[in-house]
Short mmCIF file of C-alpha atoms in Angstrom, two decimals:
data_model
loop_
_atom_site.label_atom_id
_atom_site.label_comp_id
_atom_site.label_asym_id
_atom_site.label_seq_id
_atom_site.Cartn_x
_atom_site.Cartn_y
_atom_site.Cartn_z
CA UNK A 1 49.03 33.86 -1.87
CA UNK A 2 46.69 36.71 -2.96
CA UNK A 3 45.55 33.92 -5.20
CA UNK A 4 45.47 30.81 -3.45
CA UNK A 5 43.78 33.36 -0.06
CA UNK A 6 40.56 33.82 -2.19
CA UNK A 7 39.71 30.14 -3.57
CA UNK A 8 40.49 28.98 0.22
CA UNK A 9 37.49 31.58 0.79
CA UNK A 10 35.33 30.53 -2.23
CA UNK A 11 35.76 27.51 -1.46
CA UNK A 12 34.56 27.46 2.03
CA UNK A 13 31.65 29.83 1.83
CA UNK A 14 30.64 26.88 -0.41
CA UNK A 15 31.38 24.45 1.24
CA UNK A 16 28.92 26.13 3.88
CA UNK A 17 26.43 26.75 1.52
CA UNK A 18 26.10 23.58 0.40
CA UNK A 19 25.69 22.16 4.17
CA UNK A 20 23.60 25.05 5.33
CA UNK A 21 21.29 24.00 2.58
CA UNK A 22 21.13 19.99 2.99
CA UNK A 23 20.93 20.62 6.81
CA UNK A 24 17.81 22.72 5.95
CA UNK A 25 15.96 19.79 3.61
CA UNK A 26 16.47 17.80 6.29
CA UNK A 27 14.33 20.17 8.23
CA UNK A 28 11.36 21.02 6.21
CA UNK A 29 10.65 17.29 5.02
CA UNK A 30 10.47 16.79 8.24
CA UNK A 31 7.59 18.60 8.87
CA UNK A 32 6.42 18.00 5.84
CA UNK A 33 3.66 15.79 7.10
CA UNK A 34 1.41 14.65 3.30
CA UNK A 35 -0.14 11.17 4.49
CA UNK A 36 -1.50 8.65 1.77
CA UNK A 37 -4.88 9.10 2.82
CA UNK A 38 -6.14 5.67 0.68
CA UNK A 39 -3.41 3.19 2.56
CA UNK A 40 -4.64 4.59 6.01
CA UNK A 41 -8.42 4.47 4.77
CA UNK A 42 -7.78 0.34 3.98
CA UNK A 43 -5.58 -0.28 7.11
CA UNK A 44 -8.40 1.71 9.50
CA UNK A 45 -11.63 0.22 7.07
CA UNK A 46 -12.68 3.69 7.32
CA UNK A 47 -15.93 5.01 5.72
CA UNK A 48 -16.04 6.99 2.44
CA UNK A 49 -17.50 10.28 5.33
CA UNK A 50 -14.48 9.53 7.97
CA UNK A 51 -12.20 9.09 5.50
CA UNK A 52 -13.25 12.89 3.93
CA UNK A 53 -13.13 13.76 7.11
CA UNK A 54 -9.86 12.76 8.35
CA UNK A 55 -8.79 14.63 4.72
CA UNK A 56 -9.85 17.83 6.34
CA UNK A 57 -8.22 17.26 9.37
CA UNK A 58 -4.53 15.63 7.78
CA UNK A 59 -4.76 19.51 6.17
CA UNK A 60 -5.55 21.32 9.71
CA UNK A 61 -2.26 19.31 11.11
CA UNK A 62 -0.65 19.54 8.53
CA UNK A 63 -0.56 23.61 7.79
CA UNK A 64 -0.01 23.46 12.20
CA UNK A 65 3.40 21.36 11.32
CA UNK A 66 4.13 23.81 8.32
CA UNK A 67 3.47 26.62 10.72
CA UNK A 68 5.87 25.46 13.44
CA UNK A 69 8.30 25.03 11.09
CA UNK A 70 9.07 28.69 10.31
CA UNK A 71 8.44 29.44 14.07
CA UNK A 72 11.59 29.96 16.52
CA UNK A 73 13.31 27.32 18.21
CA UNK A 74 11.75 28.03 21.53
CA UNK A 75 7.95 28.09 20.39
CA UNK A 76 8.71 24.80 17.96
CA UNK A 77 8.43 22.55 20.06
CA UNK A 78 5.61 23.58 22.25
CA UNK A 79 3.90 23.89 18.47
CA UNK A 80 4.72 20.33 17.21
CA UNK A 81 3.49 19.48 20.60
CA UNK A 82 0.08 21.09 20.53
CA UNK A 83 -0.01 19.84 15.96
CA UNK A 84 -0.16 16.73 17.36
CA UNK A 85 -2.71 17.19 20.95
CA UNK A 86 -4.95 18.53 18.03
CA UNK A 87 -4.56 15.67 15.60
CA UNK A 88 -5.05 13.03 17.67
CA UNK A 89 -8.51 14.78 19.55
CA UNK A 90 -9.41 15.50 16.11
CA UNK A 91 -9.07 11.97 15.14
CA UNK A 92 -11.01 10.79 18.41
CA UNK A 93 -14.04 11.96 17.21
CA UNK A 94 -14.53 11.04 14.01
CA UNK A 95 -13.01 6.72 14.70
CA UNK A 96 -14.66 4.20 16.72
CA UNK A 97 -12.03 3.32 20.18
CA UNK A 98 -11.11 0.23 17.92
CA UNK A 99 -9.24 2.47 14.79
CA UNK A 100 -8.79 5.39 17.35
CA UNK A 101 -6.08 2.61 18.59
CA UNK A 102 -4.75 1.28 14.96
CA UNK A 103 -4.35 4.78 14.08
CA UNK A 104 -2.25 5.58 17.39
CA UNK A 105 -0.24 3.24 16.18
CA UNK A 106 0.36 4.47 12.53
CA UNK A 107 0.50 8.12 14.01
CA UNK A 108 3.17 7.27 16.54
CA UNK A 109 5.25 5.38 14.14
CA UNK A 110 5.00 8.45 11.31
CA UNK A 111 5.69 10.72 14.14
CA UNK A 112 8.90 8.76 15.26
CA UNK A 113 10.15 8.14 11.36
CA UNK A 114 10.33 11.73 10.83
CA UNK A 115 11.70 12.39 13.98
CA UNK A 116 9.18 14.25 15.66
CA UNK A 117 8.10 11.74 18.90
CA UNK A 118 7.16 13.58 21.81
#
């Protein structure tokens, strides 16, 4: 009886550990925002200067999203919203109005696919 109880406790703890690591992995992948700069540059027809600047802005956005991931739940939503606003604001300075319109569509789809839409 004692063995059965210990085996049940061990199985339950392994199950909980597995489920927790699975949820953590899904959450982490949502905040890991890697972009294929080459494809974005081709889609938006960016110049080399625009592409370099876009990479810098994207690195800043990635850092802000990683900070949001490690924040408390109360702060996380605000930090994500601020990171998105900053990204769109910076990109509006870099891109032409037509490019920015396309970028906004691509960016919104990316955020929606990751479950981070506003």
